[in-house]
Coordinates of C-alpha atoms and ligand atoms in Angstrom, one line a residue:
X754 CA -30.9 6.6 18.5
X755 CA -28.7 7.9 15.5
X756 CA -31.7 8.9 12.7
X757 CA -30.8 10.2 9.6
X758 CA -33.0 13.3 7.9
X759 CA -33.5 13.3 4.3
X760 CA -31.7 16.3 2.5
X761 CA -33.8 15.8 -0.8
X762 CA -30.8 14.9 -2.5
X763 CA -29.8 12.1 -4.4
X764 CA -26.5 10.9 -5.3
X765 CA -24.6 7.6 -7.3
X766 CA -20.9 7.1 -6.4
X767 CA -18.8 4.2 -8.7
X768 CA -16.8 1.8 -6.8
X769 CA -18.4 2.1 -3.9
X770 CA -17.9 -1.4 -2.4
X771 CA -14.8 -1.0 -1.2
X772 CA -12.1 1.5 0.1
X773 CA -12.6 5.2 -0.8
X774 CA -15.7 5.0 -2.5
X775 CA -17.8 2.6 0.4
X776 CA -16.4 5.3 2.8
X777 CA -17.7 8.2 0.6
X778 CA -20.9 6.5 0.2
X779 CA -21.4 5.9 3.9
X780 CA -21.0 9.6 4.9
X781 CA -23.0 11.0 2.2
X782 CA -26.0 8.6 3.5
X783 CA -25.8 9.9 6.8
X784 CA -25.7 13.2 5.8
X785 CA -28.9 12.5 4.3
X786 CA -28.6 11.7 0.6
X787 CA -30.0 8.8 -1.4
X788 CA -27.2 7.1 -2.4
X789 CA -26.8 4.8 -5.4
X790 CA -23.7 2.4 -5.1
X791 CA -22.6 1.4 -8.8
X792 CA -20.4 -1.6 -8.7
X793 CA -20.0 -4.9 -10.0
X794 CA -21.0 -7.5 -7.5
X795 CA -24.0 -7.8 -5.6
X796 CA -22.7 -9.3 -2.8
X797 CA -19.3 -7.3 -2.4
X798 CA -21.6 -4.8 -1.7
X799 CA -24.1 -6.3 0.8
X800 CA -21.7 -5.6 3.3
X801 CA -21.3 -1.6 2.6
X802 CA -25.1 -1.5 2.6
X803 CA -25.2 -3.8 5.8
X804 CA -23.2 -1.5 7.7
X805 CA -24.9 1.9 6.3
X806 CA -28.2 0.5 7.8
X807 CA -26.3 -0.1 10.9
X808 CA -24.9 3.1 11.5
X809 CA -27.9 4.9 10.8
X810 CA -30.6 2.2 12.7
X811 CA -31.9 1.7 9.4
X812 CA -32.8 5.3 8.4
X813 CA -30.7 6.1 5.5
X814 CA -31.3 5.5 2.0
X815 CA -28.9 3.6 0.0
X816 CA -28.8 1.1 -3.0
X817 CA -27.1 -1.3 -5.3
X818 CA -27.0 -0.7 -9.1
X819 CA -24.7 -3.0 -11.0
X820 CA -21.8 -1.1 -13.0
X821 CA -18.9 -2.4 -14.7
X822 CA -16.7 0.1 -16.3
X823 CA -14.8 -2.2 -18.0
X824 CA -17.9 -3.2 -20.4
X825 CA -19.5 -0.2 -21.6
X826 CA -22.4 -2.1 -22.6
X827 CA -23.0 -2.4 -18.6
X828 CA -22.2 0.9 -18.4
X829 CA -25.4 1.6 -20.6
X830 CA -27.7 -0.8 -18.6
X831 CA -26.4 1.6 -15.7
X832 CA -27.5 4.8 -16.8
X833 CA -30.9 3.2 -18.8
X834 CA -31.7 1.7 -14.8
X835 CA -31.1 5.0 -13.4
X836 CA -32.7 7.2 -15.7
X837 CA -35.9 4.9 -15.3
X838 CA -36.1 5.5 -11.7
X839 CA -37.3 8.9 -12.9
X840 CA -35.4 10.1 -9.6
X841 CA -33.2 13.6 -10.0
X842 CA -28.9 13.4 -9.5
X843 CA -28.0 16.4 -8.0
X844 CA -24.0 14.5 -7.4
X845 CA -22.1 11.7 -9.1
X846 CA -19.0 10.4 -7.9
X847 CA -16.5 8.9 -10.5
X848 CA -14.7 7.4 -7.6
X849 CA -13.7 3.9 -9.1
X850 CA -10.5 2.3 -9.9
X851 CA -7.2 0.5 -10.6
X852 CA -3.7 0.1 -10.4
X853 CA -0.9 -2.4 -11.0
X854 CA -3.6 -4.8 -12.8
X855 CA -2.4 -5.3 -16.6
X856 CA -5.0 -6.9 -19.4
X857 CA -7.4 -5.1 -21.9
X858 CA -10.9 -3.8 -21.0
X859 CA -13.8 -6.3 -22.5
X860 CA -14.9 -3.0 -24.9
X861 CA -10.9 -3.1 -26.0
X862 CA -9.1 -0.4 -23.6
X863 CA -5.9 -0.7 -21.6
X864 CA -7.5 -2.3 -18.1
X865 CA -6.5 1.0 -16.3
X866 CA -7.5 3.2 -18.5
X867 CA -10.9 1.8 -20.1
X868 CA -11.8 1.5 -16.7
X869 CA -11.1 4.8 -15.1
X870 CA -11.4 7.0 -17.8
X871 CA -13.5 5.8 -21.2
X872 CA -16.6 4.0 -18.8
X873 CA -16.8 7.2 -16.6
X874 CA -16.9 9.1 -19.8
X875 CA -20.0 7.6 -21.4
X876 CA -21.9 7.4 -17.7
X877 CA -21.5 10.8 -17.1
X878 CA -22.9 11.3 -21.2
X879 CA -25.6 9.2 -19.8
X880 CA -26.2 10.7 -16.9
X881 CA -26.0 14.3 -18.1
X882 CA -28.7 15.3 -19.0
X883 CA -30.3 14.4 -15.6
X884 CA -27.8 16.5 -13.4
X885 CA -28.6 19.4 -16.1
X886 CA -32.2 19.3 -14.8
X887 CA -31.3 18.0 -11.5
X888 CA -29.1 21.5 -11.0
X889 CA -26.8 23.0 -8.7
X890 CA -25.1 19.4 -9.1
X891 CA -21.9 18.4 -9.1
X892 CA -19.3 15.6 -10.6
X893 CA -16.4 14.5 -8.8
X894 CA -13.7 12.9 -10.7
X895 CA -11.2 10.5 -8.1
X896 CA -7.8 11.2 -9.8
X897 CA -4.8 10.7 -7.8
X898 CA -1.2 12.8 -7.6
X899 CA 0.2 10.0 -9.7
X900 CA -1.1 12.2 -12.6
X901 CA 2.1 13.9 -12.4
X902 CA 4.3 11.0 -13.5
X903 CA 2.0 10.9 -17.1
X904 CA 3.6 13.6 -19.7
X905 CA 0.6 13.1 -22.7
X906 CA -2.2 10.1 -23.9
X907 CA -1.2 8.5 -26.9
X908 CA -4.7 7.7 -28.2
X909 CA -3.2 4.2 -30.4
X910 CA -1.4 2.5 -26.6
X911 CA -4.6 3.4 -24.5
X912 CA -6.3 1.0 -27.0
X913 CA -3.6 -1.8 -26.3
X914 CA -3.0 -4.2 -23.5
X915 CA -1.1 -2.6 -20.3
X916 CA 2.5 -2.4 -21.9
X917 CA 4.3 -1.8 -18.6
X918 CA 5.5 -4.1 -16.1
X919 CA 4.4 -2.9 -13.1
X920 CA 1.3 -1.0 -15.0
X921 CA 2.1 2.1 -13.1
X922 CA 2.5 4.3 -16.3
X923 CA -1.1 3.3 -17.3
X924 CA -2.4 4.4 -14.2
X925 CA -0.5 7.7 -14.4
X926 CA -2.0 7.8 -17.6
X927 CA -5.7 7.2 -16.8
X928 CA -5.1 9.4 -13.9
X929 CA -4.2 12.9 -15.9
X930 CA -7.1 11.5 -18.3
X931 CA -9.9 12.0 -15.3
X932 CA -8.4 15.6 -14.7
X933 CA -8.6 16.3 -18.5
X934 CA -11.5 14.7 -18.8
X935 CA -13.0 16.9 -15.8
X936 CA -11.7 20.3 -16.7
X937 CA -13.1 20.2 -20.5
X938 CA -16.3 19.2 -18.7
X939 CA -16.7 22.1 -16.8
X940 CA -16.0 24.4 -20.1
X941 CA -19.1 22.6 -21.5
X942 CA -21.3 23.2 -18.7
X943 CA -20.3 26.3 -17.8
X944 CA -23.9 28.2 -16.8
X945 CA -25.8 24.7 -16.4
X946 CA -25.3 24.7 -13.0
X947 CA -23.2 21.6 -13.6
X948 CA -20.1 21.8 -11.3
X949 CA -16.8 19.6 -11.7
X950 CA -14.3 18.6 -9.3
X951 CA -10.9 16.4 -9.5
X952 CA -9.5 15.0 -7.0
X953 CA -6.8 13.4 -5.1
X954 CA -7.3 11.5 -2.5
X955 CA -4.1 11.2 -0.5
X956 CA -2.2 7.8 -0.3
X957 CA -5.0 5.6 1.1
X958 CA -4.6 2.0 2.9
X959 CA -7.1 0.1 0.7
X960 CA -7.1 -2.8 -1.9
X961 CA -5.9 -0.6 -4.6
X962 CA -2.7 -1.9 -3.3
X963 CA -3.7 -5.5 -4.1
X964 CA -0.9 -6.1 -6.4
X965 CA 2.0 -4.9 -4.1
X966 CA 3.8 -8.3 -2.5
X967 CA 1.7 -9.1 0.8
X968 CA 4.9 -7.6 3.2
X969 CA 5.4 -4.3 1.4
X970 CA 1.7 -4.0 1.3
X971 CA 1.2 -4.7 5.1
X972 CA 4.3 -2.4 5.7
X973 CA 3.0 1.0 4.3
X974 CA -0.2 0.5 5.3
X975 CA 1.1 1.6 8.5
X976 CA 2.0 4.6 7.1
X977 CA -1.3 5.4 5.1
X978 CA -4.6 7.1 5.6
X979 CA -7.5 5.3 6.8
X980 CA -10.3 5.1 3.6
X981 CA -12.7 7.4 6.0
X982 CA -9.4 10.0 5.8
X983 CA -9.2 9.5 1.9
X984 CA -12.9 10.1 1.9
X985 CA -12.4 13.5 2.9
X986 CA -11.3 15.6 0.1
X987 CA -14.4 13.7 -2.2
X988 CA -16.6 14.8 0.0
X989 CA -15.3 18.1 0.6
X990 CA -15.9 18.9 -3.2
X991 CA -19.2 17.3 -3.1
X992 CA -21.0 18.8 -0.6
X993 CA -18.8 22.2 0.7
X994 CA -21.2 25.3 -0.2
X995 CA -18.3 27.5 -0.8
X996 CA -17.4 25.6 -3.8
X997 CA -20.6 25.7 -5.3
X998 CA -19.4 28.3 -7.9
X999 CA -16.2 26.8 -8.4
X1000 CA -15.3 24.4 -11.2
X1001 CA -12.8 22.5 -13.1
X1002 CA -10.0 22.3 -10.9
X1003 CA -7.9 20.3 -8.5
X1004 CA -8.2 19.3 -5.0
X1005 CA -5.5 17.5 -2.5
X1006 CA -6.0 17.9 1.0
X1007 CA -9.2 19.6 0.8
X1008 CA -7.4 22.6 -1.0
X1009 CA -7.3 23.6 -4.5
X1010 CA -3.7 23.0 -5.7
X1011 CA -1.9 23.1 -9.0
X1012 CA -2.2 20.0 -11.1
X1013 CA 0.9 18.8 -14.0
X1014 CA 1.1 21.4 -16.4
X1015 CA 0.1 18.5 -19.4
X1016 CA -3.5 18.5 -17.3
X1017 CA -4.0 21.9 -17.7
X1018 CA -3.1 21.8 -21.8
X1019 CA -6.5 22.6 -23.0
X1020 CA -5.5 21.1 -26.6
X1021 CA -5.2 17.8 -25.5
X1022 CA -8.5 18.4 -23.3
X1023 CA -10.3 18.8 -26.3
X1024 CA -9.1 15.9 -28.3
X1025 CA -9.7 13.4 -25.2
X1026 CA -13.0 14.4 -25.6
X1027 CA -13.3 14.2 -29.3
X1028 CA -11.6 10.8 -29.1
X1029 CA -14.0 9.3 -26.5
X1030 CA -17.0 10.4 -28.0
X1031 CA -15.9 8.4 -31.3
X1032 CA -14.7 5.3 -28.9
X1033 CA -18.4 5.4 -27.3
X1034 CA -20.5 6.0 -29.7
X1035 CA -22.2 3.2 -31.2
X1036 CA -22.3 4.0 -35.0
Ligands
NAP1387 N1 -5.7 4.3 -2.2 C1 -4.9 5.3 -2.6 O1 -3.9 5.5 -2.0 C2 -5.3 6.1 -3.8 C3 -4.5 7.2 -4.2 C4 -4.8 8.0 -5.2 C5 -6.0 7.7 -5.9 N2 -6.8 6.7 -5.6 C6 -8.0 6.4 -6.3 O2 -9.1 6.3 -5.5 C7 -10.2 5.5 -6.1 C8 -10.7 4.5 -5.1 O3 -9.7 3.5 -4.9 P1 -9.4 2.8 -3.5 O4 -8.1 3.2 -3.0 O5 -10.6 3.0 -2.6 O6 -9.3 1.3 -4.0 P2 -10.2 0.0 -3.9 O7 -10.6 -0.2 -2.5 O8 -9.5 -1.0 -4.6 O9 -11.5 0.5 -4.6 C9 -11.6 0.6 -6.0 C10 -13.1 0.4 -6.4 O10 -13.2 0.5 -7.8 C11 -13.9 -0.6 -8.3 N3 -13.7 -1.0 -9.6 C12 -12.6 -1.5 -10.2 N4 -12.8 -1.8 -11.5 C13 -14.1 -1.6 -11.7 C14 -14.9 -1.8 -12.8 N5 -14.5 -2.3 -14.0 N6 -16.3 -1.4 -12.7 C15 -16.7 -0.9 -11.6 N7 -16.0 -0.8 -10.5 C16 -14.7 -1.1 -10.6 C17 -13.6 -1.8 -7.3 O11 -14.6 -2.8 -7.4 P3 -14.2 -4.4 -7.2 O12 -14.2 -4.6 -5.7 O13 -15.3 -5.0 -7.9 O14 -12.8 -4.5 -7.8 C18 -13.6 -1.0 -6.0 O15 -14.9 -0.8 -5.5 C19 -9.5 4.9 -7.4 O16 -9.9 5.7 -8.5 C20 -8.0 5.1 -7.1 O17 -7.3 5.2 -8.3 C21 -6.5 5.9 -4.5

């Protein structure tokens, strides 16, 4: 009878009802961490937590917490229910997201981007202080290769409905903003013990596709990884002791690989950051 052992550390991973981030969540339970699903439905996620108690006969530890990035008020109900758990967070995984969906976030974004990028900003602001006394802990950002098709942010559009047709652009766009947002990170925690990692996760058979017409969709779904597959480089840069030093950079296939030259442009880093602070804070 599979039993799970307790590693003493506890971790929250966004978007973990589905796809990438249920698979991520799964493993990480069974290697023994508490695990803190952040999503926004209750029942989308019964089944995720159904079929972690399955796997592990009930032994693992793993809960709901509702999260919608899209509404950074919810976002702040997140943290403030964390943070009262009075629990540590040695790993949070900035796993979800969008693409093809056009509209504007409820807190005024572009869908894709208010929702990858500015609602993972503020929870990991929330949260920061946490993994700062929770340390070694790490934060890994899900990017995706499609990075490389953004060439710069234009703070003014970002705050506009998706402009594009097929909304690919804005994903590109939210996509290079994770991997800025995850290499200025790592400048400001350098010595905290605070580790960041970007990642992509290869092309990945999972609803992300939702938007593609129904035979296309089935079609290269043949030719994708399985979301246990796309799992593997997330959880390669969360747990994987030789990384514990490293921070800030890029991972495809479990490897550290260039990212687009724009992601590595350390002024634009900087203003992201500057930016988003002023779009989250509350005065
Ligand atoms: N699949 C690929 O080939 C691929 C390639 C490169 C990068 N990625 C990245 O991998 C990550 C995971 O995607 P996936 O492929 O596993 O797709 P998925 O199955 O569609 O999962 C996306 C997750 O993000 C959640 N989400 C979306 N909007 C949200 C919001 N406002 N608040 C909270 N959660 C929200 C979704 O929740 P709902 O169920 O509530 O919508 C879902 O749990 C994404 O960041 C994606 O960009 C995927």
């Amino acid at each position: 009878m599979y039993q799970v052992v307790p590693n003493g550390k506890v971790a929250l991973v966004t978007g973990a009802n589905s796809g990438i981030g249920a698979a991520t969540a799964q493993a990480l339970a069974l290697q023994g961490y508490r695990v803190f699903l952040a999503c926004r439905s209750a029942e989308r996620t019964r089944p995720v937590l159904e079929s972690i108690a399955q796997a592990s006969n009930g032994t693992a530890k793993a809960a709901y917490i509702p999260l919608d990035l899209a509404d950074l008020d919810s976002v702040r109900r997140c943290a403030e229910a964390f943070l009262k758990l009075r629990l540590p967070l040695h790993l949070l995984v900035g796993n979800a997201g969008l693409a093809g969906q056009h509209g504007l976030t409820k807190s005024g974004f572009e869908l894709t981007f208010g929702t990858c990028h500015v609602g993972h900003f503020l929870l990991v602001q929330l949260l920061l202080e946490r993994l700062k006394e929770s340390a070694p802990a790490r934060i890994v950002m899900v990017s995706s290769k499609a990075h490389r098709h953004a060439h710069t942010i234009d703070m003014t559009t970002v705050r506009q409905p998706t402009g594009s047709r097929t909304g690919l652009q804005e994903y590109a766009v939210a996509k290079l903003a994770n991997l800025l947002f995850t290499r200025e990170l790592s400048k400001r925690l350098e010595g905290s013990g605070v580790t960041t990692y970007a990642v992509h996760p290869g092309v990945v058979a999972t609803d992300v596709w939702r938007t593609l017409p129904a035979p296309l969709a089935w079609v290269i779904k043949w030719f994708m990884r399985s979301a246990k597959e796309g799992a593997a480089t997330t959880l390669y840069c969360a747990t994987n002791p030789t990384l514990a030093t490293h921070s800030g950079q890029y991972y495809e296939d479990c490897a550290k690989t260039e990212p687009s030259p724009i992601a590595l442009d350390v002024a634009l880093a900087a203003k992201l950051w500057e930016v988003s602070e002023g779009w989250v804070s509350r005065d």
